Amino acid sequence: MIRNKNQKAHAIVAWLAVCAIFVMPVSVFSQTKIVYHSNRYSPQDDLKLGRQAAAEVEQQLPLLRDNEVTDYVERVGHRLAAAIPPEFQHPEFQYSFKVVNAKDINAFALPGGPMYVNRGMIEAARREGEMAGVMAHEISHVALRHGTAQATKGQKYGLLAGILGIGGQILGGPAGAAAQIAGQGVGVYFLKFSREYETEADILGSQIMARAGYDPRDLAAMFQTIERQGGGSSGGFMSSHPSPANRNARILQEAQYLRVQNPVGNTRDFERIQAKLRGYGTAPTMSEIARSGQRYPTEGGDRNYPANTPGGRVEYPSTRYRSYNELGFLTVSVPDNWRQMGENNSVWFVPEGGYGQVQGRAVFTHGVNFGVFRPQSPDMRQATQDFINSLAQGNNNLRESTGFQRAYISGRSGLSTTLSNVNEATGEREVVTLVTTQLQNGDLFYMIAVAPQSEARTFTTAFNNILRSVRLNA
Ligand SMILES: [Zn+2]
């Protein structure tokens, strides 16, 4: 049986190889010449569509707020964009490069130039050339104007027309676009192309790489890296970039006609950035982001948070306390007019009116959150800093306002620090107090207490009582 299967596979591979030669005879002798598809939109339309989609994307996806990482990805991106062959340069396009704090090995670009590279992609690549390969592929979709070319073919015209404000809104305007982007984990909207377009992006991507001083074979290598690491799963590159049958062979074939002196393979910068990203702990997956996009990394999902609007009146904390057993190892007492929410690795205790949902995201204005963070470092101070950095990923306005102080929690030595934030639901300044200690397995246990700055004093006593009541058994 096994032998039969293998024979069959060999036969298919051989057949594909034959096809490749007959379908694209020109490339046997020289670089493949690519031409534009017909397009009823102007390059200015690409720019406008891309800008609007980018605004939606940036509301839906957590961008990595790390200037060092972003600067590096921008450097590689602009180097590639500068290497686009003249016939595919559009002076009005504005290439920009941002990193999404998501685990899936993926990247996408919007018409006119905005590109988003997932953190998971940078972490998965084995060298700078592999990362650059995927970016060159994405830049090629933009330069070839694939988004609007595809729309020209008809099936998505209504949506684009709605966004551009031309014609009737057949499928809805920007709100419809946002829903599609959020609901389908990005990658599907402008972004899912035919295999023909994928092949073009591979070929032009190879040419751009060579012109920028990279080895185009690193693009093929990156596809293998993606496949090895399960990039075909939903949210991964292969789900939004269907693989042409002879993808790698086709890239390697093109590479034969692209001469690069001393190509850039790996760089110190790449290794430094990759190490830094790995130090951040695990990023959420695209589907986790689409489901919740929570404000704090509560890891356990938030399906039981009621959909009321935060920002209403919140009662004073009761002076009567109620005890809970949570997380399998935590006993804690909280005011008896607070309720418990969350599950798995994260639990909240909040007063009525101190929580709610904004655009499907759980938002808290008052309360305490307990959870576990798996650190990269065995050092508690470093682990706490890494945890704060991970919080800052989802909270642009989060700032450390004090240094670390010694704290005790359940008789263990720990650290405490105060941060300030602007609540995304109410726009009010809030005080966030973080207390951490280590569990026996090295995980970081944390308590986060949050209240608006104007009410911080009212809640201080309750927060201190809760902290003192904590008993850990792990
Ligand atoms: Zn693609």
CSV table of C-alpha atoms and ligand atoms in Angstrom, one decimal:
chain,number,residue,atom,x,y,z
A,1,MET,CA,0.0,0.0,0.0
A,2,ILE,CA,2.7,2.5,1.1
A,3,ARG,CA,4.7,1.8,-2.0
A,4,ASN,CA,1.7,2.4,-4.3
A,5,LYS,CA,1.1,5.7,-2.6
A,6,ASN,CA,4.7,6.8,-3.2
A,7,GLN,CA,4.6,5.8,-6.8
A,8,LYS,CA,1.5,7.8,-7.3
A,9,ALA,CA,3.1,10.8,-5.7
A,10,HIS,CA,6.2,10.4,-7.9
A,11,ALA,CA,4.0,10.3,-10.9
A,12,ILE,CA,2.2,13.5,-9.9
A,13,VAL,CA,5.4,15.3,-9.3
A,14,ALA,CA,6.8,14.2,-12.7
A,15,TRP,CA,3.6,15.3,-14.4
A,16,LEU,CA,3.7,18.7,-12.7
A,17,ALA,CA,7.4,19.2,-13.8
A,18,VAL,CA,6.4,18.5,-17.4
A,19,CYS,CA,3.5,21.0,-17.1
A,20,ALA,CA,5.8,23.7,-15.7
A,21,ILE,CA,8.0,23.5,-18.7
A,22,PHE,CA,5.2,23.7,-21.2
A,23,VAL,CA,3.1,26.3,-19.5
A,24,MET,CA,6.0,28.8,-19.1
A,25,PRO,CA,8.5,28.1,-21.9
A,26,VAL,CA,9.9,31.7,-22.0
A,27,SER,CA,11.4,31.4,-18.5
A,28,VAL,CA,13.5,28.5,-19.6
A,29,PHE,CA,15.7,31.1,-21.4
A,30,SER,CA,15.4,34.3,-19.4
A,31,GLN,CA,13.7,36.2,-16.6
A,32,THR,CA,10.0,35.9,-16.8
A,33,LYS,CA,8.3,39.0,-18.1
A,34,ILE,CA,5.2,39.9,-16.1
A,35,VAL,CA,2.4,42.2,-17.4
A,36,TYR,CA,-0.4,44.0,-15.6
A,37,HIS,CA,-3.9,42.6,-15.6
A,38,SER,CA,-6.7,44.8,-16.8
A,39,ASN,CA,-7.7,47.3,-14.0
A,40,ARG,CA,-10.6,49.7,-14.0
A,41,TYR,CA,-9.2,51.5,-11.0
A,42,SER,CA,-6.5,54.2,-11.0
A,43,PRO,CA,-3.3,53.9,-8.8
A,44,GLN,CA,-4.9,56.7,-6.7
A,45,ASP,CA,-7.8,54.4,-6.1
A,46,ASP,CA,-5.4,51.8,-4.9
A,47,LEU,CA,-3.9,54.3,-2.5
A,48,LYS,CA,-7.3,55.4,-1.2
A,49,LEU,CA,-8.6,51.9,-0.7
A,50,GLY,CA,-5.4,50.8,1.0
A,51,ARG,CA,-5.5,53.7,3.4
A,52,GLN,CA,-9.1,53.0,4.4
A,53,ALA,CA,-8.5,49.3,4.8
A,54,ALA,CA,-5.3,50.1,6.8
A,55,ALA,CA,-7.3,52.3,9.2
A,56,GLU,CA,-9.7,49.3,9.8
A,57,VAL,CA,-6.9,46.8,10.1
A,58,GLU,CA,-5.2,48.9,12.8
A,59,GLN,CA,-8.4,49.0,14.8
A,60,GLN,CA,-8.7,45.3,14.7
A,61,LEU,CA,-5.2,44.0,15.0
A,62,PRO,CA,-2.7,44.6,17.8
A,63,LEU,CA,0.4,46.3,16.4
A,64,LEU,CA,3.7,45.6,18.0
A,65,ARG,CA,4.8,48.8,19.7
A,66,ASP,CA,8.5,48.3,19.6
A,67,ASN,CA,10.4,51.0,17.7
A,68,GLU,CA,13.5,48.9,17.4
A,69,VAL,CA,11.7,46.0,15.7
A,70,THR,CA,9.6,48.3,13.5
A,71,ASP,CA,12.6,50.3,12.4
A,72,TYR,CA,14.3,47.1,11.4
A,73,VAL,CA,11.4,45.7,9.4
A,74,GLU,CA,11.0,49.1,7.7
A,75,ARG,CA,14.7,49.1,6.7
A,76,VAL,CA,14.3,45.7,5.0
A,77,GLY,CA,11.0,46.8,3.5
A,78,HIS,CA,12.2,50.0,2.0
A,79,ARG,CA,15.3,48.3,0.6
A,80,LEU,CA,12.9,45.9,-1.2
A,81,ALA,CA,10.5,48.6,-2.4
A,82,ALA,CA,13.4,50.6,-3.8
A,83,ALA,CA,14.3,47.5,-5.9
A,84,ILE,CA,10.9,47.2,-7.6
A,85,PRO,CA,11.6,47.2,-11.4
A,86,PRO,CA,10.8,50.6,-12.9
A,87,GLU,CA,7.8,49.4,-14.9
A,88,PHE,CA,6.1,48.4,-11.6
A,89,GLN,CA,6.9,51.5,-9.6
A,90,HIS,CA,4.0,53.9,-8.9
A,91,PRO,CA,5.2,57.2,-7.7
A,92,GLU,CA,2.0,57.7,-5.8
A,93,PHE,CA,2.3,54.5,-3.8
A,94,GLN,CA,3.5,54.7,-0.2
A,95,TYR,CA,5.1,51.6,1.1
A,96,SER,CA,4.9,51.3,4.9
A,97,PHE,CA,5.8,48.3,7.1
A,98,LYS,CA,4.3,47.4,10.5
A,99,VAL,CA,4.5,44.4,12.8
A,100,VAL,CA,1.4,42.7,14.1
A,101,ASN,CA,1.7,41.0,17.5
A,102,ALA,CA,0.2,37.7,16.2
A,103,LYS,CA,1.6,34.2,16.3
A,104,ASP,CA,0.5,33.0,12.9
A,105,ILE,CA,3.2,32.8,10.2
A,106,ASN,CA,1.7,35.4,7.9
A,107,ALA,CA,2.0,38.8,6.3
A,108,PHE,CA,-0.2,40.8,4.1
A,109,ALA,CA,-0.1,44.1,2.1
A,110,LEU,CA,-2.9,46.4,1.1
A,111,PRO,CA,-3.3,48.3,-2.2
A,112,GLY,CA,-1.1,51.3,-2.5
A,113,GLY,CA,1.5,50.0,0.0
A,114,PRO,CA,0.7,49.4,3.7
A,115,MET,CA,2.2,46.1,4.7
A,116,TYR,CA,1.7,44.1,7.9
A,117,VAL,CA,4.2,41.4,9.0
A,118,ASN,CA,3.2,39.1,11.8
A,119,ARG,CA,5.6,38.7,14.6
A,120,GLY,CA,5.2,34.9,14.1
A,121,MET,CA,6.6,35.3,10.6
A,122,ILE,CA,9.8,37.0,11.8
A,123,GLU,CA,10.2,34.4,14.6
A,124,ALA,CA,9.8,31.5,12.1
A,125,ALA,CA,12.2,32.8,9.5
A,126,ARG,CA,15.6,31.2,9.7
A,127,ARG,CA,17.5,34.2,8.3
A,128,GLU,CA,16.8,37.7,7.1
A,129,GLY,CA,16.6,36.5,3.5
A,130,GLU,CA,13.6,34.3,4.3
A,131,MET,CA,11.8,37.2,5.9
A,132,ALA,CA,12.7,39.4,3.0
A,133,GLY,CA,11.3,36.8,0.7
A,134,VAL,CA,7.8,37.0,2.0
A,135,MET,CA,8.0,40.7,2.1
A,136,ALA,CA,9.1,40.8,-1.5
A,137,HIS,CA,6.2,38.6,-2.4
A,138,GLU,CA,3.8,40.9,-0.6
A,139,ILE,CA,5.3,44.0,-2.2
A,140,SER,CA,4.8,42.3,-5.6
A,141,HIS,CA,1.0,42.0,-5.0
A,142,VAL,CA,0.9,45.7,-4.4
A,143,ALA,CA,3.2,46.7,-7.3
A,144,LEU,CA,1.2,44.5,-9.7
A,145,ARG,CA,-2.0,46.1,-8.3
A,146,HIS,CA,-3.5,42.7,-7.7
A,147,GLY,CA,-6.2,43.9,-5.2
A,148,THR,CA,-7.9,46.2,-7.7
A,149,ALA,CA,-7.2,43.9,-10.7
A,150,GLN,CA,-9.1,41.2,-8.8
A,151,ALA,CA,-11.9,43.6,-8.1
A,152,THR,CA,-12.0,44.5,-11.7
A,153,LYS,CA,-12.8,40.9,-12.5
A,154,GLY,CA,-16.1,41.6,-10.7
A,155,GLN,CA,-16.7,39.5,-7.7
A,156,LYS,CA,-15.7,42.1,-5.2
A,157,TYR,CA,-16.6,45.3,-7.1
A,158,GLY,CA,-19.6,46.1,-4.8
A,159,LEU,CA,-17.4,46.2,-1.7
A,160,LEU,CA,-14.7,48.3,-3.3
A,161,ALA,CA,-17.3,50.7,-4.8
A,162,GLY,CA,-18.8,51.1,-1.4
A,163,ILE,CA,-15.5,52.0,0.1
A,164,LEU,CA,-14.6,54.4,-2.7
A,165,GLY,CA,-18.0,56.0,-2.5
A,166,ILE,CA,-18.7,55.3,-6.1
A,167,GLY,CA,-21.9,53.6,-7.1
A,168,GLY,CA,-24.2,51.9,-4.7
A,169,GLN,CA,-23.2,50.2,-1.6
A,170,ILE,CA,-23.9,46.7,-2.6
A,171,LEU,CA,-22.1,44.9,0.2
A,172,GLY,CA,-21.8,47.8,2.6
A,173,GLY,CA,-19.1,50.4,3.1
A,174,PRO,CA,-16.2,50.5,5.5
A,175,ALA,CA,-18.2,48.9,8.2
A,176,GLY,CA,-18.7,45.9,6.0
A,177,ALA,CA,-15.0,45.8,5.2
A,178,ALA,CA,-14.2,45.9,8.9
A,179,ALA,CA,-16.5,43.0,9.6
A,180,GLN,CA,-15.0,41.0,6.8
A,181,ILE,CA,-11.5,41.7,8.0
A,182,ALA,CA,-12.3,40.9,11.6
A,183,GLY,CA,-14.5,38.0,10.8
A,184,GLN,CA,-12.2,36.3,8.4
A,185,GLY,CA,-9.0,36.9,10.3
A,186,VAL,CA,-7.7,39.4,7.7
A,187,GLY,CA,-5.9,37.8,4.8
A,188,VAL,CA,-9.1,37.2,2.9
A,189,TYR,CA,-10.4,40.6,2.0
A,190,PHE,CA,-8.1,42.2,-0.6
A,191,LEU,CA,-5.7,39.5,0.2
A,192,LYS,CA,-6.7,36.1,-1.1
A,193,PHE,CA,-5.6,35.8,-4.7
A,194,SER,CA,-5.8,33.2,-7.4
A,195,ARG,CA,-2.9,30.9,-8.0
A,196,GLU,CA,-2.0,32.8,-11.1
A,197,TYR,CA,-1.5,36.0,-9.1
A,198,GLU,CA,0.4,34.0,-6.5
A,199,THR,CA,2.8,32.8,-9.2
A,200,GLU,CA,3.3,36.3,-10.4
A,201,ALA,CA,4.0,37.6,-6.9
A,202,ASP,CA,6.6,34.8,-6.5
A,203,ILE,CA,8.3,35.6,-9.7
A,204,LEU,CA,8.3,39.4,-9.3
A,205,GLY,CA,9.2,38.8,-5.7
A,206,SER,CA,12.2,36.8,-6.8
A,207,GLN,CA,13.3,39.5,-9.2
A,208,ILE,CA,12.9,42.2,-6.5
A,209,MET,CA,15.0,40.1,-4.1
A,210,ALA,CA,17.8,39.8,-6.5
A,211,ARG,CA,17.7,43.5,-7.3
A,212,ALA,CA,17.8,44.3,-3.6
A,213,GLY,CA,20.8,41.9,-3.0
A,214,TYR,CA,19.0,38.9,-1.5
A,215,ASP,CA,19.1,35.4,-2.8
A,216,PRO,CA,15.7,34.7,-4.4
A,217,ARG,CA,16.0,31.0,-3.4
A,218,ASP,CA,15.4,32.2,0.1
A,219,LEU,CA,11.8,32.9,-0.9
A,220,ALA,CA,11.4,29.2,-1.8
A,221,ALA,CA,13.2,28.3,1.5
A,222,MET,CA,10.7,30.4,3.4
A,223,PHE,CA,7.8,28.5,1.9
A,224,GLN,CA,9.4,25.3,3.1
A,225,THR,CA,9.9,26.9,6.6
A,226,ILE,CA,6.2,27.8,6.6
A,227,GLU,CA,5.1,24.4,5.6
A,228,ARG,CA,7.3,22.7,8.2
A,229,GLN,CA,5.8,24.9,10.9
A,230,GLY,CA,2.2,24.4,10.0
A,231,GLY,CA,1.7,27.6,8.1
A,232,GLY,CA,-1.2,26.1,6.2
A,233,SER,CA,-3.5,26.2,9.2
A,234,SER,CA,-6.1,28.9,9.3
A,235,GLY,CA,-4.5,32.3,9.9
A,236,GLY,CA,-1.3,31.1,8.3
A,237,PHE,CA,0.3,32.2,5.1
A,238,MET,CA,-0.9,29.3,3.0
A,239,SER,CA,-4.5,29.9,3.9
A,240,SER,CA,-4.4,33.4,2.4
A,241,HIS,CA,-1.8,32.7,-0.3
A,242,PRO,CA,-2.9,29.4,-2.0
A,243,SER,CA,0.2,27.6,-3.1
A,244,PRO,CA,0.6,27.1,-6.9
A,245,ALA,CA,1.4,23.5,-7.5
A,246,ASN,CA,5.0,23.9,-8.6
A,247,ARG,CA,5.7,26.9,-6.4
A,248,ASN,CA,9.2,26.1,-5.2
A,249,ALA,CA,10.4,24.7,-8.5
A,250,ARG,CA,9.1,27.8,-10.3
A,251,ILE,CA,11.0,30.1,-7.9
A,252,LEU,CA,14.2,28.1,-8.2
A,253,GLN,CA,13.9,28.1,-12.0
A,254,GLU,CA,13.5,31.9,-12.0
A,255,ALA,CA,16.5,32.2,-9.6
A,256,GLN,CA,18.7,30.7,-12.3
A,257,TYR,CA,18.4,33.8,-14.3
A,258,LEU,CA,18.9,36.2,-11.4
A,259,ARG,CA,22.5,36.8,-10.6
A,260,VAL,CA,23.3,38.2,-7.1
A,261,GLN,CA,26.8,38.9,-5.9
A,262,ASN,CA,27.3,37.9,-2.2
A,263,PRO,CA,23.6,37.9,-1.3
A,264,VAL,CA,22.5,38.9,2.1
A,265,GLY,CA,21.6,35.7,3.9
A,266,ASN,CA,21.5,36.4,7.6
A,267,THR,CA,22.4,39.6,9.5
A,268,ARG,CA,23.2,40.5,13.1
A,269,ASP,CA,20.2,42.8,13.1
A,270,PHE,CA,17.9,39.9,12.2
A,271,GLU,CA,19.2,37.7,14.9
A,272,ARG,CA,19.0,40.5,17.5
A,273,ILE,CA,15.4,41.3,16.6
A,274,GLN,CA,14.4,37.7,16.5
A,275,ALA,CA,15.8,37.1,20.0
A,276,LYS,CA,14.0,40.2,21.3
A,277,LEU,CA,10.7,39.0,19.9
A,278,ARG,CA,11.1,35.5,21.4
A,279,GLY,CA,11.6,37.2,24.8
A,280,TYR,CA,8.1,38.7,24.6
A,281,GLY,CA,6.5,35.3,25.3
A,282,THR,CA,3.7,33.8,23.1
A,283,ALA,CA,1.8,36.1,20.8
A,284,PRO,CA,-2.0,35.6,20.4
A,285,THR,CA,-3.2,33.8,17.2
A,286,MET,CA,-5.2,35.7,14.6
A,287,SER,CA,-8.3,33.7,15.5
A,288,GLU,CA,-7.9,34.6,19.2
A,289,ILE,CA,-7.5,38.2,18.2
A,290,ALA,CA,-10.6,38.1,16.0
A,291,ARG,CA,-12.6,36.4,18.8
A,292,SER,CA,-11.8,38.8,21.6
A,293,GLY,CA,-8.9,41.2,21.1
A,294,GLN,CA,-8.9,41.6,24.9
A,295,ARG,CA,-7.4,44.5,26.6
A,296,TYR,CA,-5.2,42.5,28.9
A,297,PRO,CA,-3.6,39.2,28.0
A,298,THR,CA,-6.0,37.0,29.9
A,299,GLU,CA,-5.2,34.0,27.8
A,300,GLY,CA,-8.4,32.2,28.8
A,301,GLY,CA,-10.9,33.8,26.4
A,302,ASP,CA,-13.8,35.9,27.5
A,303,ARG,CA,-17.0,34.3,26.3
A,304,ASN,CA,-18.8,35.0,29.4
A,305,TYR,CA,-18.3,38.8,29.7
A,306,PRO,CA,-21.7,40.5,29.4
A,307,ALA,CA,-22.1,43.1,26.7
A,308,ASN,CA,-22.8,46.2,28.7
A,309,THR,CA,-21.1,49.5,28.2
A,310,PRO,CA,-18.5,50.5,30.7
A,311,GLY,CA,-18.3,54.0,32.0
A,312,GLY,CA,-21.5,54.1,34.1
A,313,ARG,CA,-21.8,54.5,37.9
A,314,VAL,CA,-19.9,52.0,39.9
A,315,GLU,CA,-20.8,51.2,43.5
A,316,TYR,CA,-18.3,51.5,46.3
A,317,PRO,CA,-16.7,48.2,47.2
A,318,SER,CA,-18.6,46.4,49.9
A,319,THR,CA,-16.8,46.0,53.2
A,320,ARG,CA,-18.1,42.4,53.3
A,321,TYR,CA,-15.9,39.9,51.5
A,322,ARG,CA,-16.6,36.6,49.8
A,323,SER,CA,-14.0,33.9,49.2
A,324,TYR,CA,-13.2,32.2,45.9
A,325,ASN,CA,-11.0,29.3,44.8
A,326,GLU,CA,-9.7,30.0,41.3
A,327,LEU,CA,-7.0,28.9,38.8
A,328,GLY,CA,-6.6,25.6,40.7
A,329,PHE,CA,-4.3,27.1,43.3
A,330,LEU,CA,-5.6,30.5,44.3
A,331,THR,CA,-7.8,31.4,47.2
A,332,VAL,CA,-8.8,35.1,47.4
A,333,SER,CA,-11.5,37.2,49.1
A,334,VAL,CA,-13.2,40.1,47.2
A,335,PRO,CA,-16.0,42.5,48.1
A,336,ASP,CA,-19.3,40.6,48.0
A,337,ASN,CA,-20.8,43.1,45.5
A,338,TRP,CA,-18.2,42.1,42.9
A,339,ARG,CA,-18.6,39.3,40.4
A,340,GLN,CA,-16.2,36.8,39.1
A,341,MET,CA,-15.5,36.5,35.3
A,342,GLY,CA,-13.0,34.7,33.1
A,343,GLU,CA,-11.7,31.2,33.0
A,344,ASN,CA,-8.6,29.0,32.6
A,345,ASN,CA,-5.5,31.1,33.2
A,346,SER,CA,-7.1,34.4,34.0
A,347,VAL,CA,-9.9,35.5,36.3
A,348,TRP,CA,-11.4,39.0,37.0
A,349,PHE,CA,-13.3,40.2,39.9
A,350,VAL,CA,-15.3,43.4,39.1
A,351,PRO,CA,-18.0,45.6,40.4
A,352,GLU,CA,-21.2,46.1,38.4
A,353,GLY,CA,-20.6,48.8,35.8
A,354,GLY,CA,-16.9,48.3,36.0
A,355,TYR,CA,-16.6,46.2,32.8
A,356,GLY,CA,-18.2,45.7,29.4
A,357,GLN,CA,-17.5,45.2,25.8
A,358,VAL,CA,-16.4,47.7,23.2
A,359,GLN,CA,-16.5,46.4,19.7
A,360,GLY,CA,-16.5,42.9,20.9
A,361,ARG,CA,-13.5,43.4,23.2
A,362,ALA,CA,-13.8,43.0,26.9
A,363,VAL,CA,-12.9,46.2,28.7
A,364,PHE,CA,-12.5,46.8,32.4
A,365,THR,CA,-12.5,50.1,34.2
A,366,HIS,CA,-12.6,48.8,37.8
A,367,GLY,CA,-11.5,45.5,39.4
A,368,VAL,CA,-8.7,43.0,39.9
A,369,ASN,CA,-7.3,40.4,37.5
A,370,PHE,CA,-5.3,37.3,38.5
A,371,GLY,CA,-3.4,35.2,36.1
A,372,VAL,CA,-0.3,33.3,35.2
A,373,PHE,CA,2.3,34.4,32.7
A,374,ARG,CA,4.9,32.0,31.3
A,375,PRO,CA,8.2,33.9,31.3
A,376,GLN,CA,11.2,33.4,29.1
A,377,SER,CA,13.5,34.4,32.0
A,378,PRO,CA,13.9,32.7,35.4
A,379,ASP,CA,14.6,36.1,36.9
A,380,MET,CA,11.5,37.5,38.5
A,381,ARG,CA,12.4,41.1,37.7
A,382,GLN,CA,13.0,40.3,34.0
A,383,ALA,CA,9.9,38.2,33.8
A,384,THR,CA,7.8,41.0,35.3
A,385,GLN,CA,9.3,43.5,32.8
A,386,ASP,CA,8.5,41.1,30.0
A,387,PHE,CA,4.9,40.8,31.2
A,388,ILE,CA,4.6,44.6,31.3
A,389,ASN,CA,5.9,44.7,27.8
A,390,SER,CA,3.3,42.2,26.7
A,391,LEU,CA,0.6,44.3,28.4
A,392,ALA,CA,1.8,47.3,26.5
A,393,GLN,CA,1.3,45.5,23.2
A,394,GLY,CA,-2.5,45.8,23.6
A,395,ASN,CA,-2.5,49.1,25.5
A,396,ASN,CA,-0.9,52.0,23.6
A,397,ASN,CA,-1.2,54.4,26.4
A,398,LEU,CA,0.2,52.2,29.1
A,399,ARG,CA,3.2,53.8,30.9
A,400,GLU,CA,5.2,52.8,33.9
A,401,SER,CA,4.9,55.5,36.5
A,402,THR,CA,7.0,53.9,39.3
A,403,GLY,CA,9.9,51.6,39.4
A,404,PHE,CA,9.7,48.1,41.0
A,405,GLN,CA,9.1,47.9,44.7
A,406,ARG,CA,9.4,44.9,46.9
A,407,ALA,CA,6.1,43.3,47.8
A,408,TYR,CA,4.8,40.3,49.6
A,409,ILE,CA,2.0,38.1,48.3
A,410,SER,CA,0.9,35.0,50.2
A,411,GLY,CA,4.1,35.2,52.2
A,412,ARG,CA,6.3,35.1,49.2
A,413,SER,CA,8.6,37.8,48.0
A,414,GLY,CA,7.4,39.6,45.0
A,415,LEU,CA,7.4,42.9,43.1
A,416,SER,CA,5.0,45.7,42.8
A,417,THR,CA,4.8,48.5,40.3
A,418,THR,CA,2.3,51.2,39.3
A,419,LEU,CA,1.4,52.1,35.8
A,420,SER,CA,-0.8,54.7,34.2
A,421,ASN,CA,-3.1,54.2,31.3
A,422,VAL,CA,-5.9,55.8,29.4
A,423,ASN,CA,-8.9,53.6,29.3
A,424,GLU,CA,-9.9,52.9,25.7
A,425,ALA,CA,-13.6,52.8,26.5
A,426,THR,CA,-14.0,55.9,28.7
A,427,GLY,CA,-10.9,57.9,27.7
A,428,GLU,CA,-10.2,58.4,31.4
A,429,ARG,CA,-6.8,58.2,32.9
A,430,GLU,CA,-6.5,55.1,35.1
A,431,VAL,CA,-4.2,53.7,37.6
A,432,VAL,CA,-3.0,50.1,37.1
A,433,THR,CA,-1.2,48.4,40.0
A,434,LEU,CA,0.7,45.2,39.2
A,435,VAL,CA,2.0,42.8,41.8
A,436,THR,CA,3.9,39.7,40.8
A,437,THR,CA,5.5,36.6,42.4
A,438,GLN,CA,6.8,33.3,41.2
A,439,LEU,CA,5.1,30.0,41.4
A,440,GLN,CA,7.0,26.8,42.1
A,441,ASN,CA,7.2,25.9,38.4
A,442,GLY,CA,8.8,29.3,37.6
A,443,ASP,CA,5.6,30.8,36.1
A,444,LEU,CA,4.9,34.4,37.0
A,445,PHE,CA,1.7,34.9,39.0
A,446,TYR,CA,0.2,38.3,38.7
A,447,MET,CA,-2.5,40.5,40.2
A,448,ILE,CA,-3.6,43.6,38.3
A,449,ALA,CA,-5.7,46.2,40.0
A,450,VAL,CA,-7.3,48.9,37.9
A,451,ALA,CA,-9.4,51.9,38.7
A,452,PRO,CA,-9.9,55.4,37.2
A,453,GLN,CA,-7.4,57.9,38.7
A,454,SER,CA,-10.3,60.0,40.0
A,455,GLU,CA,-11.6,57.0,42.1
A,456,ALA,CA,-8.3,55.4,42.9
A,457,ARG,CA,-8.5,56.3,46.6
A,458,THR,CA,-11.9,54.8,46.9
A,459,PHE,CA,-10.6,51.5,45.8
A,460,THR,CA,-7.2,51.4,47.5
A,461,THR,CA,-8.5,49.8,50.7
A,462,ALA,CA,-10.3,47.1,48.8
A,463,PHE,CA,-7.3,46.3,46.6
A,464,ASN,CA,-5.0,46.1,49.7
A,465,ASN,CA,-7.5,43.8,51.4
A,466,ILE,CA,-7.7,41.6,48.4
A,467,LEU,CA,-3.9,41.4,48.0
A,468,ARG,CA,-3.5,40.4,51.7
A,469,SER,CA,-6.2,37.7,51.3
A,470,VAL,CA,-4.4,35.9,48.5
A,471,ARG,CA,-3.2,32.4,49.3
A,472,LEU,CA,-1.2,30.5,46.7
A,473,ASN,CA,-0.9,26.7,46.6
A,474,ALA,CA,1.4,26.1,43.6
B,1,ZN,ZN,0.5,36.0,-2.1
